[in-house]
PDB file of C-alpha atoms and ligand atoms in Angstrom:
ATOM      1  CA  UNK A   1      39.784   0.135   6.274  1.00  0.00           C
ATOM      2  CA  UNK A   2      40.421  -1.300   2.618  1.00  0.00           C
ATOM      3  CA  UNK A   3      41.199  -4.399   4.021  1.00  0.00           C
ATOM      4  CA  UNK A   4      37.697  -4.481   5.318  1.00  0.00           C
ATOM      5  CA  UNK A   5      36.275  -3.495   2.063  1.00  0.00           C
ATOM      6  CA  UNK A   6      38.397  -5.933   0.224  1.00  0.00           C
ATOM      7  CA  UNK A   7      35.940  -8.794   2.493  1.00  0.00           C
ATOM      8  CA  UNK A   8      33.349  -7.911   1.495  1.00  0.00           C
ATOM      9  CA  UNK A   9      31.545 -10.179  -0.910  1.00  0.00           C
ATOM     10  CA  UNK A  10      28.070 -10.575  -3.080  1.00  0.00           C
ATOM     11  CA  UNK A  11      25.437 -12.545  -1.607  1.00  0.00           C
ATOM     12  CA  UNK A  12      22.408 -11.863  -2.852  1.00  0.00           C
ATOM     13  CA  UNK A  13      22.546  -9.250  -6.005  1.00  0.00           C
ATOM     14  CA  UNK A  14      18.899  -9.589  -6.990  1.00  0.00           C
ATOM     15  CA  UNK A  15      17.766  -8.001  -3.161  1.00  0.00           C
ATOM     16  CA  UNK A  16      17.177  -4.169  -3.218  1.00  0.00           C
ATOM     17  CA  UNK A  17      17.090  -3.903   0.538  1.00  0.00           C
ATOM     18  CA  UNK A  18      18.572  -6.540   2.118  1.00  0.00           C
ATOM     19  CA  UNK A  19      21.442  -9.361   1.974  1.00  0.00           C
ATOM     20  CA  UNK A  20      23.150  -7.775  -1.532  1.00  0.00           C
ATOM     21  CA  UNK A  21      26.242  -8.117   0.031  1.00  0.00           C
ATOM     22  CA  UNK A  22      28.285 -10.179   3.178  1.00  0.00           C
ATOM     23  CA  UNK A  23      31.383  -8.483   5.277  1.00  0.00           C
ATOM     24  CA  UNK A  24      32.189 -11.436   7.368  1.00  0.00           C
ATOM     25  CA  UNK A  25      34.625 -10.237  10.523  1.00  0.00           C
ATOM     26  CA  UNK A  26      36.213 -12.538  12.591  1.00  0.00           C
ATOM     27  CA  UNK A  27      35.753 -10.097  16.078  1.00  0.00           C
ATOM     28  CA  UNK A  28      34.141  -7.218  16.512  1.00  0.00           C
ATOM     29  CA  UNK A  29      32.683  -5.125  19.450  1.00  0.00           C
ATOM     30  CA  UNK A  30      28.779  -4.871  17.688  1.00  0.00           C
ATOM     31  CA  UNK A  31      28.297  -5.034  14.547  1.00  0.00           C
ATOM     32  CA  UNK A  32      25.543  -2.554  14.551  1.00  0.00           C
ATOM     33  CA  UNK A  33      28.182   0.062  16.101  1.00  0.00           C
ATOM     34  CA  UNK A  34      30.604  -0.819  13.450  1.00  0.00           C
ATOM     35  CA  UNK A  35      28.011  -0.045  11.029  1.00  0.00           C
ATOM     36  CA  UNK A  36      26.647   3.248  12.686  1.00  0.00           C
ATOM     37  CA  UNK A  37      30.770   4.648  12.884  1.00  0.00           C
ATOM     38  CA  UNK A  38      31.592   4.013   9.348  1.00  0.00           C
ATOM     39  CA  UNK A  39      30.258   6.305   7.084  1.00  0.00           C
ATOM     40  CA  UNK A  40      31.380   3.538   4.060  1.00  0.00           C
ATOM     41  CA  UNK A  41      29.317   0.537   5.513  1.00  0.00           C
ATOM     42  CA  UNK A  42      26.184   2.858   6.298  1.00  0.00           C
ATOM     43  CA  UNK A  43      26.171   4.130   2.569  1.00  0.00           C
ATOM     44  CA  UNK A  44      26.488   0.213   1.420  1.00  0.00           C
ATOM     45  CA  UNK A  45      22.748  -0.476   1.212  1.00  0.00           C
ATOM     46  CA  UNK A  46      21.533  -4.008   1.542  1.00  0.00           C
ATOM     47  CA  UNK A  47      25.122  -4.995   3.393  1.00  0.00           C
ATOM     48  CA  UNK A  48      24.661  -7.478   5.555  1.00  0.00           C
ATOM     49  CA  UNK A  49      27.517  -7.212   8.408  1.00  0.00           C
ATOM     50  CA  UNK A  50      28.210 -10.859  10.434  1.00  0.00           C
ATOM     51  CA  UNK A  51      30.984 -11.732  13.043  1.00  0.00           C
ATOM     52  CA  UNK A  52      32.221 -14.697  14.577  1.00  0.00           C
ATOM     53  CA  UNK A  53      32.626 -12.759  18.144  1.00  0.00           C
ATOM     54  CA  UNK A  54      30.663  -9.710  19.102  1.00  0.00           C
ATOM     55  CA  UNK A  55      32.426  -8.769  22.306  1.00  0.00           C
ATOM     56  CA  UNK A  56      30.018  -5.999  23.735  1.00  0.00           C
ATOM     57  CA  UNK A  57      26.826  -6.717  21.643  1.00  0.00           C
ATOM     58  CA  UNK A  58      23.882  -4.080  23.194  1.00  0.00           C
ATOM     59  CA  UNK A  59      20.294  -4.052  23.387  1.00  0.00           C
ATOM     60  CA  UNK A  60      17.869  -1.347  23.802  1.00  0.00           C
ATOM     61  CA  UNK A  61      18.216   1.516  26.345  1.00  0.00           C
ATOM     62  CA  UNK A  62      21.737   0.202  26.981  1.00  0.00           C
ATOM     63  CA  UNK A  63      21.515  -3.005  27.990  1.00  0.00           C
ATOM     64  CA  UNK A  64      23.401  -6.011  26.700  1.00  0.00           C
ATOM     65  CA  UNK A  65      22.661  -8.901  24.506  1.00  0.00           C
ATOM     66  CA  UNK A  66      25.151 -12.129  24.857  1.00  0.00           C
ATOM     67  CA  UNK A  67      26.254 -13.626  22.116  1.00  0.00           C
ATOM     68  CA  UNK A  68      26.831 -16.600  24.384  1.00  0.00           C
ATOM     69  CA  UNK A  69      29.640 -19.573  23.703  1.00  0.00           C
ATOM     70  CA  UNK A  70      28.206 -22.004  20.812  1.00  0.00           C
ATOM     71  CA  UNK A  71      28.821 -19.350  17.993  1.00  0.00           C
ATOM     72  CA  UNK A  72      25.310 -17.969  17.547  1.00  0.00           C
ATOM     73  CA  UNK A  73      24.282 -15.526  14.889  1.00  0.00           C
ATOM     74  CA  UNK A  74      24.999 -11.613  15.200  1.00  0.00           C
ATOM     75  CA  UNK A  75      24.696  -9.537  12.535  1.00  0.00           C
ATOM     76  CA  UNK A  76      23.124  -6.268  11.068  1.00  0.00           C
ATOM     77  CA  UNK A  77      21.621  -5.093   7.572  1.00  0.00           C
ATOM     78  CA  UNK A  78      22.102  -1.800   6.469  1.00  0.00           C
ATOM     79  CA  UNK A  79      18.855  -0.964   4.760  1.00  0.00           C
ATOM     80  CA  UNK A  80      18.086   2.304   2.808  1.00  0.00           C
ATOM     81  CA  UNK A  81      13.970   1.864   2.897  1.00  0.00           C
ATOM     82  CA  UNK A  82      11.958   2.975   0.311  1.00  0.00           C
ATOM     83  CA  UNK A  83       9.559   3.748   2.617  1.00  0.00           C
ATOM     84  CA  UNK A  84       8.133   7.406   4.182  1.00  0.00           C
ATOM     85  CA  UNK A  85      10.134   8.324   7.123  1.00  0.00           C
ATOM     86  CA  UNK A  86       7.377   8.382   9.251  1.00  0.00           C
ATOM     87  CA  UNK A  87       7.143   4.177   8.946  1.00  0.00           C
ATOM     88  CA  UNK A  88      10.704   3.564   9.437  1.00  0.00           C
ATOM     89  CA  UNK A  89       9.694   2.674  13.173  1.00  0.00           C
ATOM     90  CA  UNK A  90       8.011  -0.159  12.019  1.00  0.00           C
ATOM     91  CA  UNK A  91      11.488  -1.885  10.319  1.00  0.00           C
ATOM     92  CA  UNK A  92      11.940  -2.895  14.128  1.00  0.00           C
ATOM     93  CA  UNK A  93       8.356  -5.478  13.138  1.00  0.00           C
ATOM     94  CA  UNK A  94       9.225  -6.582   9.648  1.00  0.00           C
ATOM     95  CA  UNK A  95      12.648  -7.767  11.017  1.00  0.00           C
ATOM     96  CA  UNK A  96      10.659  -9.452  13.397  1.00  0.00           C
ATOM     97  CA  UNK A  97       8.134 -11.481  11.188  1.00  0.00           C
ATOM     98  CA  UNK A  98      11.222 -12.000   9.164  1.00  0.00           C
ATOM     99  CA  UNK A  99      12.643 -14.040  11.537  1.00  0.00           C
ATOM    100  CA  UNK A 100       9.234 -15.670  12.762  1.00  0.00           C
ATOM    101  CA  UNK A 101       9.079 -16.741   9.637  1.00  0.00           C
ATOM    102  CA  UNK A 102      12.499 -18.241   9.331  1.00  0.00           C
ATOM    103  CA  UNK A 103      12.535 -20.315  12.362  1.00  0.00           C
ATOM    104  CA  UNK A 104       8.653 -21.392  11.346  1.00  0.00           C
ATOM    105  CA  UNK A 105      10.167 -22.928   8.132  1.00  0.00           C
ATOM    106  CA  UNK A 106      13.025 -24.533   9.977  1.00  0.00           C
ATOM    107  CA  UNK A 107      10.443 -26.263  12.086  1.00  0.00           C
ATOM    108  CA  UNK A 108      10.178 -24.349  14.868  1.00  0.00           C
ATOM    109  CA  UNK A 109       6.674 -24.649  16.800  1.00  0.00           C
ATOM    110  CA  UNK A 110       5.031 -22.185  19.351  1.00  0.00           C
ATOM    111  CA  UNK A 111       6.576 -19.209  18.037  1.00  0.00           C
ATOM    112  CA  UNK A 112       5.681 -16.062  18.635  1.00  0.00           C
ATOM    113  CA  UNK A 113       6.978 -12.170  18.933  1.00  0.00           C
ATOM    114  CA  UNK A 114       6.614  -9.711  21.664  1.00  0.00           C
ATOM    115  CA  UNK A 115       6.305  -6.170  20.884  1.00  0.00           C
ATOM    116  CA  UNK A 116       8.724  -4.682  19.477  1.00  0.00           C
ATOM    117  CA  UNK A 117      11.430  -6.734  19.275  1.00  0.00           C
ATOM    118  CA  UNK A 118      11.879 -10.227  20.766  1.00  0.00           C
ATOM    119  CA  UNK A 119      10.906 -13.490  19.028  1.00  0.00           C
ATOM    120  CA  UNK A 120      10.110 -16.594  20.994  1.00  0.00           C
ATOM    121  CA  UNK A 121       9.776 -20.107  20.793  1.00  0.00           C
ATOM    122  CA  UNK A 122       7.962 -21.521  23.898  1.00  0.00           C
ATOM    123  CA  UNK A 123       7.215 -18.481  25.652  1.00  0.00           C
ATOM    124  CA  UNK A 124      11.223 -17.839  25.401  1.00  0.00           C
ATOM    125  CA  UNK A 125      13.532 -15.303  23.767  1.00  0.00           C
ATOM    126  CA  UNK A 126      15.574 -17.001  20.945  1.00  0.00           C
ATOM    127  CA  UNK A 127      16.294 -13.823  18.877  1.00  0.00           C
ATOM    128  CA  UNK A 128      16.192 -10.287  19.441  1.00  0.00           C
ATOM    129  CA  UNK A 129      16.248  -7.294  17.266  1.00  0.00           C
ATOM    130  CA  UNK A 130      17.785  -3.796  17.588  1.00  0.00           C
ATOM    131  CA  UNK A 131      17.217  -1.241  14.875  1.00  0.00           C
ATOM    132  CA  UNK A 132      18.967   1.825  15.094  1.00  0.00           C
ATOM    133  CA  UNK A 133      18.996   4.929  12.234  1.00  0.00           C
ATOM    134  CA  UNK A 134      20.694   7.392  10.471  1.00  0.00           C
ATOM    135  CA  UNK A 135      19.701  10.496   8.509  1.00  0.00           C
ATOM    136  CA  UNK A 136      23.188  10.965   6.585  1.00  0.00           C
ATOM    137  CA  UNK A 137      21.818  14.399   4.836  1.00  0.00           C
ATOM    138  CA  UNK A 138      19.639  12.660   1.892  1.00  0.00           C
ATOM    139  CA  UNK A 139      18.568   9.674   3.370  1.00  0.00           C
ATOM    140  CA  UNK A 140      17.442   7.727   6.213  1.00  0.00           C
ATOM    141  CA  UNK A 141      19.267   4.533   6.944  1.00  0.00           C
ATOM    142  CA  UNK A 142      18.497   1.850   8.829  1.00  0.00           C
ATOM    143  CA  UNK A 143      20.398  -0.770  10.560  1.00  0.00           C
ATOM    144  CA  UNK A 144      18.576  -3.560  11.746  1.00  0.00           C
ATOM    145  CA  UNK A 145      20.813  -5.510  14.141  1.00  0.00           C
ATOM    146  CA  UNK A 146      19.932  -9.313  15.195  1.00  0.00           C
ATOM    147  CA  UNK A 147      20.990 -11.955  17.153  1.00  0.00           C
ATOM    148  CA  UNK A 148      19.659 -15.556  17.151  1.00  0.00           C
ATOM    149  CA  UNK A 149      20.459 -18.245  19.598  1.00  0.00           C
ATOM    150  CA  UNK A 150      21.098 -20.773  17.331  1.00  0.00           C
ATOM    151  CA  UNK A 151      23.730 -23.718  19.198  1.00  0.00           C
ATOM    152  CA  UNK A 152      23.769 -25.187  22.292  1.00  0.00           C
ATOM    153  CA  UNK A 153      22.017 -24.476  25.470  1.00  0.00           C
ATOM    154  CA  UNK A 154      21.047 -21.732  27.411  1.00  0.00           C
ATOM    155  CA  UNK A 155      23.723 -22.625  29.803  1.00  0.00           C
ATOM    156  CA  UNK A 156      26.304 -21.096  27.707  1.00  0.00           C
ATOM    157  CA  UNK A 157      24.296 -17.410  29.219  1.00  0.00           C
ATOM    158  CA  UNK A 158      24.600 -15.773  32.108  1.00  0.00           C
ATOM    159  CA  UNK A 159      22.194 -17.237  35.022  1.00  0.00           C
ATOM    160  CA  UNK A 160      20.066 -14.522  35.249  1.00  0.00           C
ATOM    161  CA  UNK A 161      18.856 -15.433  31.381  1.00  0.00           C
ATOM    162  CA  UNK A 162      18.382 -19.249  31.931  1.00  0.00           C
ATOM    163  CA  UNK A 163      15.068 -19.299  32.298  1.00  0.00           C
ATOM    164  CA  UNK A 164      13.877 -16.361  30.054  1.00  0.00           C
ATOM    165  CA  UNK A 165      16.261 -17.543  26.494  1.00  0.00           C
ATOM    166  CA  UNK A 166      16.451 -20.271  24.494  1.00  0.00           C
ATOM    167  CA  UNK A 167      18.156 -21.357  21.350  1.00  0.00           C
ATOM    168  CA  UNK A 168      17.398 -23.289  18.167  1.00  0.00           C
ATOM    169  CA  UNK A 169      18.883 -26.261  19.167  1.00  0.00           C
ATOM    170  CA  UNK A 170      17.118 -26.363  22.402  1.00  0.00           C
ATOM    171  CA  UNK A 171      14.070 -26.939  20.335  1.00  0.00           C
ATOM    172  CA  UNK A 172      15.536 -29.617  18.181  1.00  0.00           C
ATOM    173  CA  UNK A 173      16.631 -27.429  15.001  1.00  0.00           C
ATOM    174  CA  UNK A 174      19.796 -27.805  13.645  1.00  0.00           C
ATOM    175  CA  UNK A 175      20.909 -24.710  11.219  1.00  0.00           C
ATOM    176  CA  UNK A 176      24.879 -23.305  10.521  1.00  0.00           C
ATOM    177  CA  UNK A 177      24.929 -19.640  11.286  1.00  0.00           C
ATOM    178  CA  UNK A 178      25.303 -18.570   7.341  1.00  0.00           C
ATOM    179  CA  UNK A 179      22.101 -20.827   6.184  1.00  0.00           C
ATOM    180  CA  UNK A 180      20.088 -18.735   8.468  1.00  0.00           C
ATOM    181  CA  UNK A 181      21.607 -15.553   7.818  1.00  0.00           C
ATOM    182  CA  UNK A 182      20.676 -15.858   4.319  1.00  0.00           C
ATOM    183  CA  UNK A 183      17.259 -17.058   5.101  1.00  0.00           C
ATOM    184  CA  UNK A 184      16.547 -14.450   7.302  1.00  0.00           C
ATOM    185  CA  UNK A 185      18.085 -11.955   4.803  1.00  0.00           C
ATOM    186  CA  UNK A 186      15.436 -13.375   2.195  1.00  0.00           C
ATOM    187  CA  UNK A 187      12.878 -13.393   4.416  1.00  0.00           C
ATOM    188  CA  UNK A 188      13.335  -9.749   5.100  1.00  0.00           C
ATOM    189  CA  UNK A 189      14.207  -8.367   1.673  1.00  0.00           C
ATOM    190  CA  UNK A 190      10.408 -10.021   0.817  1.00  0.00           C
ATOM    191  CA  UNK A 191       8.668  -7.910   3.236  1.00  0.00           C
ATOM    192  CA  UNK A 192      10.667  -4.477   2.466  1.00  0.00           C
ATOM    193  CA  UNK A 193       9.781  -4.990  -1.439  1.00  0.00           C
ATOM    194  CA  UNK A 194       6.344  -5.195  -0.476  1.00  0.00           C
ATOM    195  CA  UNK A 195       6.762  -2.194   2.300  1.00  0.00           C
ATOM    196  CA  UNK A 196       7.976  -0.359  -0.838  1.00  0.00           C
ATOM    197  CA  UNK A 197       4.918  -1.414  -2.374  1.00  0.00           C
ATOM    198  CA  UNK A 198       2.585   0.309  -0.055  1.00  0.00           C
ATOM    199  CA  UNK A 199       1.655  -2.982   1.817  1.00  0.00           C
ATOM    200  CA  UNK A 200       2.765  -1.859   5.051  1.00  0.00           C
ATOM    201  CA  UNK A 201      -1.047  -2.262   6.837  1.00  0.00           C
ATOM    202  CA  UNK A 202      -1.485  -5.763   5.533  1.00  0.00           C
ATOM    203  CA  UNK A 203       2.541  -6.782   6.693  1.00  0.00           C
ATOM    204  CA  UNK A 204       1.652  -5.165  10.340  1.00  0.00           C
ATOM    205  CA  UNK A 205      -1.387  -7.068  10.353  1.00  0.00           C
ATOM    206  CA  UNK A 206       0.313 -10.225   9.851  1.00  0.00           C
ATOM    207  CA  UNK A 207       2.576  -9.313  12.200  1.00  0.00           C
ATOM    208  CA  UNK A 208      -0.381  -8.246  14.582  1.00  0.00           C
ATOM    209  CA  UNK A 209      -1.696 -11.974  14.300  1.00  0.00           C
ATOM    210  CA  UNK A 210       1.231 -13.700  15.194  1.00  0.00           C
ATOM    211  CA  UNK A 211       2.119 -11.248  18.350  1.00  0.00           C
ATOM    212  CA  UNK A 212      -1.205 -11.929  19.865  1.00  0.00           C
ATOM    213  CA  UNK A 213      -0.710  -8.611  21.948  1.00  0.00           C
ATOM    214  CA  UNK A 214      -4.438  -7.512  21.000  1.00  0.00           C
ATOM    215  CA  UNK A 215      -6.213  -7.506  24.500  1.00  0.00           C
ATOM    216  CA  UNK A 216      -3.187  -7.721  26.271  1.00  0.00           C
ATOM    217  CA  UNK A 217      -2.427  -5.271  29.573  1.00  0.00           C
ATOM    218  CA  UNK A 218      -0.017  -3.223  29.515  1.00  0.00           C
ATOM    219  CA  UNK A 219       2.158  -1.121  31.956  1.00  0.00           C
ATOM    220  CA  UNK A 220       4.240   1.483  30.158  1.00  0.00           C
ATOM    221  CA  UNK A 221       6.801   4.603  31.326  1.00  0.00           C
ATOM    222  CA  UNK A 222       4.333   7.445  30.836  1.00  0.00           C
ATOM    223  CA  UNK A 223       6.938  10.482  31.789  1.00  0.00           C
ATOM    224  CA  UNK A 224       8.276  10.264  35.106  1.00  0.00           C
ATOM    225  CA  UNK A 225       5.100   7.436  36.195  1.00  0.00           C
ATOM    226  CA  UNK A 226       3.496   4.560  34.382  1.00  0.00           C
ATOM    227  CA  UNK A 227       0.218   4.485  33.105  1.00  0.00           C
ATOM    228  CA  UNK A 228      -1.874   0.806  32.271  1.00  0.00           C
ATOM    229  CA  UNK A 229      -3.944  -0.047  29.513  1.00  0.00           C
ATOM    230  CA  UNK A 230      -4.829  -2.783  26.984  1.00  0.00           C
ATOM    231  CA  UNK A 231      -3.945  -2.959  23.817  1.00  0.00           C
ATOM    232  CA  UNK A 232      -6.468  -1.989  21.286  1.00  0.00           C
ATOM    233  CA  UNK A 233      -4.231  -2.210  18.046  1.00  0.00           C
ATOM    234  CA  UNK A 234      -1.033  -2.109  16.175  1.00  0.00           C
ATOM    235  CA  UNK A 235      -0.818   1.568  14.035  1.00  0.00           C
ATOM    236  CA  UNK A 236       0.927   1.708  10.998  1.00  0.00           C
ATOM    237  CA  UNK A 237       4.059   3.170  12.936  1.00  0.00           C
ATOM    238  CA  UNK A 238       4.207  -0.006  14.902  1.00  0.00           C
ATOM    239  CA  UNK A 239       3.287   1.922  17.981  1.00  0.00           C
ATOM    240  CA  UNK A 240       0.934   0.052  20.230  1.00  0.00           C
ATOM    241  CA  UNK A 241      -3.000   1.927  20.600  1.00  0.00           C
ATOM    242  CA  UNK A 242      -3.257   1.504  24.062  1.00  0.00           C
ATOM    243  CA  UNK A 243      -6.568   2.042  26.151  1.00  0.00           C
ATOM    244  CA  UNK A 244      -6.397   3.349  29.557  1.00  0.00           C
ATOM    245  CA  UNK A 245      -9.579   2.095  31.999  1.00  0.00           C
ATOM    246  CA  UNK A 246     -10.652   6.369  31.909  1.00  0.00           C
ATOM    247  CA  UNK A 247     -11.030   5.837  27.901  1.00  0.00           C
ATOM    248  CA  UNK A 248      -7.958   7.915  27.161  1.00  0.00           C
ATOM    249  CA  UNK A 249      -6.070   6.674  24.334  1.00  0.00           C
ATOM    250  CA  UNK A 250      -2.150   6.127  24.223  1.00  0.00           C
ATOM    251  CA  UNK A 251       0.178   5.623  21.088  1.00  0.00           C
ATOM    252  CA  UNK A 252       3.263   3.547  23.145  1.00  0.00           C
ATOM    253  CA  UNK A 253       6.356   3.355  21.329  1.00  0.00           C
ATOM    254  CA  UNK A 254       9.247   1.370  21.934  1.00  0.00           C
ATOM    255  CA  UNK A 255      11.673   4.314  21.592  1.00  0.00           C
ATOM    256  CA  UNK A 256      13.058   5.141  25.340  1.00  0.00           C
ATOM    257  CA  UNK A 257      10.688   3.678  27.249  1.00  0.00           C
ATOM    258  CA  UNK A 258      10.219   1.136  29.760  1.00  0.00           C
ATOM    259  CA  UNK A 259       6.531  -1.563  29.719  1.00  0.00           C
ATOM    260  CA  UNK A 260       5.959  -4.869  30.597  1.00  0.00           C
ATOM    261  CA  UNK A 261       3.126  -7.036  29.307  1.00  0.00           C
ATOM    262  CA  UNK A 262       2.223 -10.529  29.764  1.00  0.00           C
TER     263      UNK A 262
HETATM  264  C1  BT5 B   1      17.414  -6.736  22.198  1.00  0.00           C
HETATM  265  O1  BT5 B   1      17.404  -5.746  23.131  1.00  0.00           O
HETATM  266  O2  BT5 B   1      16.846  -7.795  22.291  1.00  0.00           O
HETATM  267  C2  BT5 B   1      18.243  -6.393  20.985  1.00  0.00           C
HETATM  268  C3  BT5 B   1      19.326  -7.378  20.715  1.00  0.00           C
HETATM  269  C4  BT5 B   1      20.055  -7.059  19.443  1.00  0.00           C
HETATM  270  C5  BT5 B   1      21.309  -7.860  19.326  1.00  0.00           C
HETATM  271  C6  BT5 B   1      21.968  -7.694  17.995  1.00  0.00           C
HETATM  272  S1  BT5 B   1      23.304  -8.784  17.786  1.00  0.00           S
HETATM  273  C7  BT5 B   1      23.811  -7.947  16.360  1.00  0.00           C
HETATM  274  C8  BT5 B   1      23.613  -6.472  16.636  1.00  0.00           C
HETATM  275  N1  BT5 B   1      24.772  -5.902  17.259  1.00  0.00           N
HETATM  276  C9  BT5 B   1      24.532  -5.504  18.505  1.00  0.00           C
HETATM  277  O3  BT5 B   1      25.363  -5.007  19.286  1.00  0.00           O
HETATM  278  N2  BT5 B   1      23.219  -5.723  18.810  1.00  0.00           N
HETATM  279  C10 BT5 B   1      22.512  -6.303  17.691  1.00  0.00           C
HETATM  280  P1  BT5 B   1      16.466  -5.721  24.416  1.00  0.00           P
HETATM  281  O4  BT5 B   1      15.023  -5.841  24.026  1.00  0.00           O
HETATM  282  O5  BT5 B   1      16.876  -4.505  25.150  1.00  0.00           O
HETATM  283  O6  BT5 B   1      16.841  -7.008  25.190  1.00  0.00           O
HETATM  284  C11 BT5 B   1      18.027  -7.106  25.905  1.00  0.00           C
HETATM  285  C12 BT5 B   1      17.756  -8.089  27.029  1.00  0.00           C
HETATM  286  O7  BT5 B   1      17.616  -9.419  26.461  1.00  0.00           O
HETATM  287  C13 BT5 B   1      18.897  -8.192  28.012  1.00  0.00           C
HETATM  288  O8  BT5 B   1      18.779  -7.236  29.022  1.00  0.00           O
HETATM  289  C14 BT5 B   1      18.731  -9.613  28.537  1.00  0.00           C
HETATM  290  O9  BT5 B   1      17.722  -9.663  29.525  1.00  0.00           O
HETATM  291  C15 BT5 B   1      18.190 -10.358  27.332  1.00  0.00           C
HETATM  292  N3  BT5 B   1      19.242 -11.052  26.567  1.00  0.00           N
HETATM  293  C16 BT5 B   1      20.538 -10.703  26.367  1.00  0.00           C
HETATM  294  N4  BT5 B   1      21.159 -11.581  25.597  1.00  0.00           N
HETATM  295  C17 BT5 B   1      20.247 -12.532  25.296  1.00  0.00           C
HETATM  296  C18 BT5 B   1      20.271 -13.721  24.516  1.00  0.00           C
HETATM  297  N5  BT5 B   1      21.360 -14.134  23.864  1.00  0.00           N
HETATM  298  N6  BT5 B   1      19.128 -14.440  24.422  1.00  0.00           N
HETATM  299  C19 BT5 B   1      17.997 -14.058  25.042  1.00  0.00           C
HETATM  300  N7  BT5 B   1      17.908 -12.950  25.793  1.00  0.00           N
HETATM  301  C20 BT5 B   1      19.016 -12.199  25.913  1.00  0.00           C
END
């Protein structure tokens, strides 16, 4: 264990939130679980955790994300927000404009991010975000996991995903893993300083604009059925304000739930 604190380096010291400091592994089974079992990494806010080779990366309710075979990027910030608890949800759709807006400068084109956690370029996932947290007694903690397909094609995933991802390179952007760590970790350190700031409407509406989910149908898990609606608005939880055709209102949140839109 003080071998792995002994690797861990400054990055960016300025950051409050996110990107102060790098622990670079080699291997590793997720880098979000490594985070969430040691009480040391969680308490290290604005650590930014990378490997080489996640071996069992995960998604939301359980399922997997592939790191795939050209290196791509997998990491996860441990964030302490300065934010109330009941908008720590919405850390899920900063990390998500943060990345938006990474790609966008790299010059990525027809990007855009489905609620609440996949970005896209050309109607395709390139990066996906899992945020899990951690009340340690004093403090909620966040840690924002991501994964960007940055090398290669998506023949380097399993078949099922060969029509649904993409990567960077697909699209004709060439970045190294580290560059666009730290970009993203810039990115994302801008948006939680303004979060802190009480700017968390005018960040969700930004990120409202560039989801273009307003007007969208919806089919979400609604207990043990599903219920159908359109999507009305974006709180500032980053739940979804779903009409159903009887007029009822629904708050959808990503939590442990299943929805599809298109
Ligand atoms: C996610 O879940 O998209 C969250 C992914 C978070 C991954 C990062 S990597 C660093 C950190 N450590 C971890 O262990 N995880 C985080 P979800 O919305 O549930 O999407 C998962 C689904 O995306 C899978 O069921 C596949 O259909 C698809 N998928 C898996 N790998 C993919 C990839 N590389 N590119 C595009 N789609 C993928």
């Amino acid at each position: 264990m003080t071998d792995l604190f002994n690797r861990i380096k400054p990055l960016f010291r300025d950051h409050a939130y996110a990107g102060r400091s790098l622990l670079f592994l080699e291997e590793t089974d997720s880098t979000n679980l490594l985070c969430l079992r040691t009480p040391e990494i969680i308490e290290r806010n604005g650590l930014v955790v990378t490997a080489a080779r996640q071996t069992s990366g995960i998604g939301r309710l359980g399922r997997r994300w592939e790191q795939g075979s050209s290196g791509n990027l997998c990491c996860s910030f441990v964030i302490h927000p300065e934010i109330k608890m009941a908008y720590v949800p919405a850390i899920t759709l900063f990390a998500g404009l943060s990345i938006l807006k990474t790609i966008r400068a790299l010059g990525a084109v027809d990007t855009s991010i489905k609620w609440p956690n996949d970005v896209l370029v050309g109607g395709r996932k390139v990066s996906g975000i899992l945020c899990q947290s951690r009340y340690t007694g004093e403090k909620m903690v966040v840690v924002a996991g991501i994964g960007v397909n940055v090398a290669g094609d998506c023949g380097q995933f399993h078949s099922s995903l060969r029509n649904k991802a993409t990567t960077l390179a697909e699209h004709g952007i060439e970045v190294d893993r580290q560059g666009l760590l730290e970009e993203i970790a810039r990115q994302l350190e801008d948006i939680l300083v303004r979060a802190s700031k009480g700017e968390i409407r005018a960040i969700l509406g930004e990120w409202t604009r560039e989801a273009k989910c307003i007007g969208r149908a919806i089919r979400f898990a609604n207990g043990k059925s599903f219920s159908a609606g359109v999507i009305e608005a974006v709180d500032d939880k980053g739940r979804l304000v779903v009409k159903a055709p009887s007029g009822r209102i629904y708050k959808v949140q990503s939590g442990h739930m299943d929805f599809d839109y298109t």
